[in-house]
Short mmCIF file of C-alpha atoms in Angstrom, two decimals:
data_model
loop_
_atom_site.label_atom_id
_atom_site.label_comp_id
_atom_site.label_asym_id
_atom_site.label_seq_id
_atom_site.Cartn_x
_atom_site.Cartn_y
_atom_site.Cartn_z
CA MET A 26 0.00 0.00 0.00
CA LEU A 27 1.15 3.57 -0.67
CA SER A 28 2.06 5.68 2.31
CA ALA A 29 0.11 8.83 3.16
CA THR A 30 3.12 10.90 2.10
CA ALA A 31 3.23 9.25 -1.30
CA LEU A 32 -0.50 9.77 -1.81
CA SER A 33 -0.24 13.46 -0.95
CA LYS A 34 2.41 14.18 -3.60
CA PRO A 35 1.12 15.29 -7.03
CA PRO A 36 2.16 13.05 -9.93
CA ARG A 37 5.39 14.16 -11.57
CA MET A 38 5.43 14.81 -15.31
CA ASP A 39 8.45 13.19 -16.90
CA GLY A 40 10.85 15.15 -19.07
CA ARG A 41 9.65 13.59 -22.33
CA ARG A 42 6.05 14.57 -21.70
CA LEU A 43 7.09 18.09 -20.72
CA ARG A 44 9.02 18.45 -23.96
CA SER A 45 6.06 17.14 -25.95
CA GLU A 46 3.73 19.66 -24.31
CA ARG A 47 6.21 22.43 -25.01
CA THR A 48 6.42 21.37 -28.65
CA ARG A 49 2.64 21.33 -28.87
CA GLN A 50 2.46 24.86 -27.48
CA LEU A 51 5.10 26.14 -29.91
CA ILE A 52 3.16 24.65 -32.83
CA ILE A 53 0.00 26.47 -31.70
CA GLU A 54 1.93 29.73 -31.33
CA ALA A 55 3.49 29.28 -34.78
CA TYR A 56 0.03 28.77 -36.30
CA LEU A 57 -1.20 31.98 -34.70
CA ALA A 58 1.88 33.98 -35.71
CA LEU A 59 1.44 32.96 -39.35
CA LEU A 60 -2.25 33.92 -39.29
CA ARG A 61 -1.38 37.40 -38.05
CA GLU A 62 1.03 37.85 -40.95
CA SER A 63 -1.26 36.56 -43.68
CA PRO A 64 -5.00 35.88 -44.03
CA GLU A 65 -4.26 32.56 -45.73
CA ILE A 66 -4.59 29.41 -43.63
CA PRO A 67 -1.02 28.18 -43.07
CA THR A 68 0.13 24.82 -44.37
CA ALA A 69 1.69 22.12 -42.22
CA ALA A 70 5.07 22.85 -43.79
CA GLU A 71 4.82 26.56 -42.97
CA ILE A 72 3.76 25.85 -39.39
CA ALA A 73 6.58 23.35 -38.91
CA LYS A 74 9.17 25.76 -40.27
CA ARG A 75 7.99 28.61 -38.05
CA ALA A 76 7.87 26.37 -34.96
CA GLY A 77 11.28 24.90 -35.70
CA TYR A 78 10.07 21.31 -35.97
CA SER A 79 9.34 18.78 -38.68
CA VAL A 80 5.93 18.25 -40.27
CA ARG A 81 5.98 14.84 -38.65
CA SER A 82 6.15 16.52 -35.23
CA ILE A 83 2.88 18.29 -35.97
CA PHE A 84 1.03 15.13 -36.91
CA GLU A 85 2.43 13.25 -33.95
CA ARG A 86 0.48 15.66 -31.76
CA PHE A 87 -2.53 16.49 -33.94
CA ASP A 88 -4.46 14.11 -36.18
CA ASP A 89 -4.76 16.75 -38.90
CA LEU A 90 -4.83 20.52 -39.38
CA LEU A 91 -8.48 20.63 -38.34
CA ALA A 92 -7.54 19.10 -35.00
CA LEU A 93 -4.82 21.72 -34.71
CA SER A 94 -7.41 24.44 -35.35
CA PHE A 95 -9.50 22.98 -32.48
CA ALA A 96 -6.50 23.24 -30.17
CA VAL A 97 -5.80 26.79 -31.31
CA ALA A 98 -9.46 27.74 -30.76
CA ASP A 99 -9.38 26.33 -27.22
CA TYR A 100 -6.15 28.19 -26.54
CA ALA A 101 -7.65 31.44 -27.85
CA LEU A 102 -10.88 30.99 -25.86
CA ALA A 103 -8.94 30.48 -22.63
CA ALA A 104 -6.70 33.46 -23.37
CA GLY A 105 -9.66 35.62 -24.35
CA LEU A 106 -11.52 34.81 -21.15
CA ALA A 107 -8.39 35.71 -19.17
CA GLN A 108 -8.16 39.02 -21.07
CA ALA A 109 -11.81 39.74 -20.33
CA ALA A 110 -11.40 39.96 -16.57
CA VAL A 111 -14.19 42.22 -15.32
CA ARG A 112 -13.11 45.76 -14.45
CA ASP A 113 -15.10 48.82 -13.37
CA LEU A 114 -18.29 46.81 -12.91
CA ASP A 115 -19.41 49.23 -10.19
CA GLY A 116 -18.19 52.28 -12.08
CA ASP A 117 -20.33 54.99 -13.59
CA ARG A 118 -21.71 54.72 -17.12
CA ALA A 119 -18.67 56.24 -18.84
CA ALA A 120 -16.22 54.04 -16.92
CA ARG A 121 -18.12 50.86 -17.70
CA ILE A 122 -18.41 51.67 -21.40
CA ARG A 123 -14.72 52.56 -21.66
CA SER A 124 -13.70 49.42 -19.76
CA GLN A 125 -15.87 47.15 -21.92
CA VAL A 126 -14.66 48.72 -25.16
CA GLU A 127 -10.98 48.53 -24.20
CA THR A 128 -11.33 44.87 -23.30
CA ARG A 129 -13.29 43.95 -26.41
CA ALA A 130 -11.02 45.95 -28.70
CA GLY A 131 -7.94 44.22 -27.28
CA ILE A 132 -9.47 40.80 -27.93
CA CYS A 133 -10.54 41.71 -31.47
CA GLU A 134 -7.16 43.19 -32.33
CA GLN A 135 -5.34 40.06 -31.17
CA TRP A 136 -7.69 37.32 -32.34
CA LEU A 137 -9.36 38.62 -35.53
CA PRO A 138 -7.18 36.50 -37.90
CA LEU A 139 -8.00 33.32 -35.97
CA TRP A 140 -11.71 34.20 -35.84
CA ARG A 141 -11.80 34.41 -39.62
CA VAL A 142 -10.17 30.99 -39.95
CA LEU A 143 -12.64 29.46 -37.50
CA LEU A 144 -15.58 30.86 -39.45
CA HIS A 145 -14.05 29.61 -42.70
CA ASN A 146 -13.70 26.08 -41.29
CA GLN A 147 -16.85 25.86 -39.17
CA ARG A 148 -18.67 23.58 -41.62
CA GLU A 149 -15.91 21.02 -41.24
CA SER A 150 -17.02 19.98 -37.78
CA PRO A 151 -19.83 20.62 -35.28
CA LEU A 152 -17.13 20.78 -32.61
CA LEU A 153 -15.71 23.86 -34.26
CA THR A 154 -19.16 25.43 -34.43
CA LEU A 155 -19.52 24.70 -30.72
CA ARG A 156 -16.32 26.61 -30.00
CA ILE A 157 -17.53 29.57 -32.03
CA ASP A 158 -20.84 29.54 -30.14
CA ARG A 159 -18.99 29.50 -26.82
CA MET A 160 -17.04 32.60 -27.84
CA ARG A 161 -20.24 34.39 -28.85
CA ASP A 162 -21.96 33.35 -25.63
CA ALA A 163 -19.09 34.85 -23.64
CA VAL A 164 -19.49 38.17 -25.46
CA TRP A 165 -23.25 38.19 -24.82
CA ALA A 166 -22.79 37.44 -21.13
CA ARG A 167 -20.20 40.19 -20.81
CA LEU A 168 -22.52 42.76 -22.40
CA MET A 169 -25.34 41.79 -20.03
CA LEU A 170 -23.00 42.13 -17.06
CA MET A 171 -21.37 45.44 -17.94
CA TYR A 172 -24.57 47.22 -18.99
CA ARG A 173 -26.93 45.67 -16.45
CA PRO A 174 -28.16 48.99 -14.99
CA GLU A 175 -29.25 50.30 -18.38
CA LEU A 176 -30.62 46.98 -19.64
CA SER A 177 -32.71 46.59 -16.48
CA THR A 178 -34.86 49.54 -17.55
CA LEU A 179 -36.05 47.77 -20.72
CA ALA A 180 -38.76 45.23 -21.40
CA GLU A 181 -37.43 41.78 -22.30
CA THR A 182 -38.05 42.16 -26.04
CA ASP A 183 -36.35 45.56 -26.18
CA ARG A 184 -33.49 44.30 -24.01
CA THR A 185 -32.84 41.38 -26.34
CA ALA A 186 -32.97 43.64 -29.39
CA LEU A 187 -30.44 46.01 -27.86
CA LEU A 188 -28.10 43.16 -26.91
CA ILE A 189 -28.25 41.87 -30.49
CA THR A 190 -27.35 45.36 -31.72
CA LEU A 191 -24.46 45.73 -29.26
CA GLU A 192 -23.17 42.27 -30.15
CA ALA A 193 -23.17 43.12 -33.86
CA LEU A 194 -21.60 46.52 -33.24
CA THR A 195 -18.67 45.04 -31.32
CA ASP A 196 -18.18 41.99 -33.53
CA PHE A 197 -14.75 40.97 -34.84
CA GLU A 198 -15.60 42.06 -38.38
CA SER A 199 -16.82 45.45 -37.18
CA TRP A 200 -13.40 45.94 -35.64
CA GLY A 201 -11.70 44.65 -38.77
CA ARG A 202 -13.57 47.10 -41.01
CA MET A 203 -12.61 50.07 -38.84
CA ARG A 204 -8.96 49.05 -38.70
CA GLU A 205 -8.47 47.72 -42.24
CA ARG A 206 -11.03 49.35 -44.53
CA HIS A 207 -11.18 52.74 -42.85
CA GLY A 208 -7.62 52.81 -41.52
CA LEU A 209 -8.52 53.88 -37.99
CA SER A 210 -5.98 53.65 -35.23
CA ILE A 211 -6.79 51.45 -32.24
CA GLU A 212 -7.62 54.56 -30.18
CA ALA A 213 -9.86 56.04 -32.89
CA ALA A 214 -11.70 52.75 -33.42
CA ARG A 215 -12.31 52.42 -29.69
CA ASP A 216 -13.72 55.95 -29.60
CA VAL A 217 -16.20 55.02 -32.37
CA TRP A 218 -17.46 52.14 -30.26
CA VAL A 219 -17.62 54.24 -27.09
CA ARG A 220 -19.73 56.96 -28.72
CA ALA A 221 -22.03 54.46 -30.46
CA ILE A 222 -22.66 52.40 -27.31
CA ASP A 223 -23.34 55.52 -25.25
CA ARG A 224 -25.98 56.61 -27.78
CA LEU A 225 -27.59 53.16 -27.96
CA LEU A 226 -27.91 52.55 -24.23
CA PRO A 227 -31.01 53.91 -22.50
CA GLN A 228 -30.65 56.43 -19.70
CA THR A 229 -28.84 55.07 -16.66
CA PRO A 230 -31.25 54.75 -13.72
#
């Protein structure tokens, strides 16, 4: 029987497994880096070269590139949720709008290339669609939380309609159009969102 001391110690990860996990992480980071440089979905050869490994190393850890995109989506969702830590929840109207916009803009700026790839590939698997839905659900929940005082003044139908509008306004592609098509700086694009949200929200009770 194992002693109490042995039972209390967490299992130790051997060096080989640690190296494999590190390789896996570098492959994910290489995929993301390539997406930020080009809108084209990277090939296995390009990912391997950027990560500093062989193509074989990729497929030892992922069944195919779709499986890799799942892993990247999970990584992005976890990182995005960490970025979206709630701030200024008890602040006044202006502080809450500014806080929400800064958080959402940071996520869109960082993850827009990946979002486009996920949408492009979503028909390949219901699991990918599920990940996309989870990201959208997180945005919806955040809007309800940050603008709760204003939303509480509306009837349910009007509240839902406003949330749909706010969700569309602060979508990834909305951010992409401001930054790419209209050439706005990050600060100018954030100001567009701040002014629009302030006009859309009902009076704060």
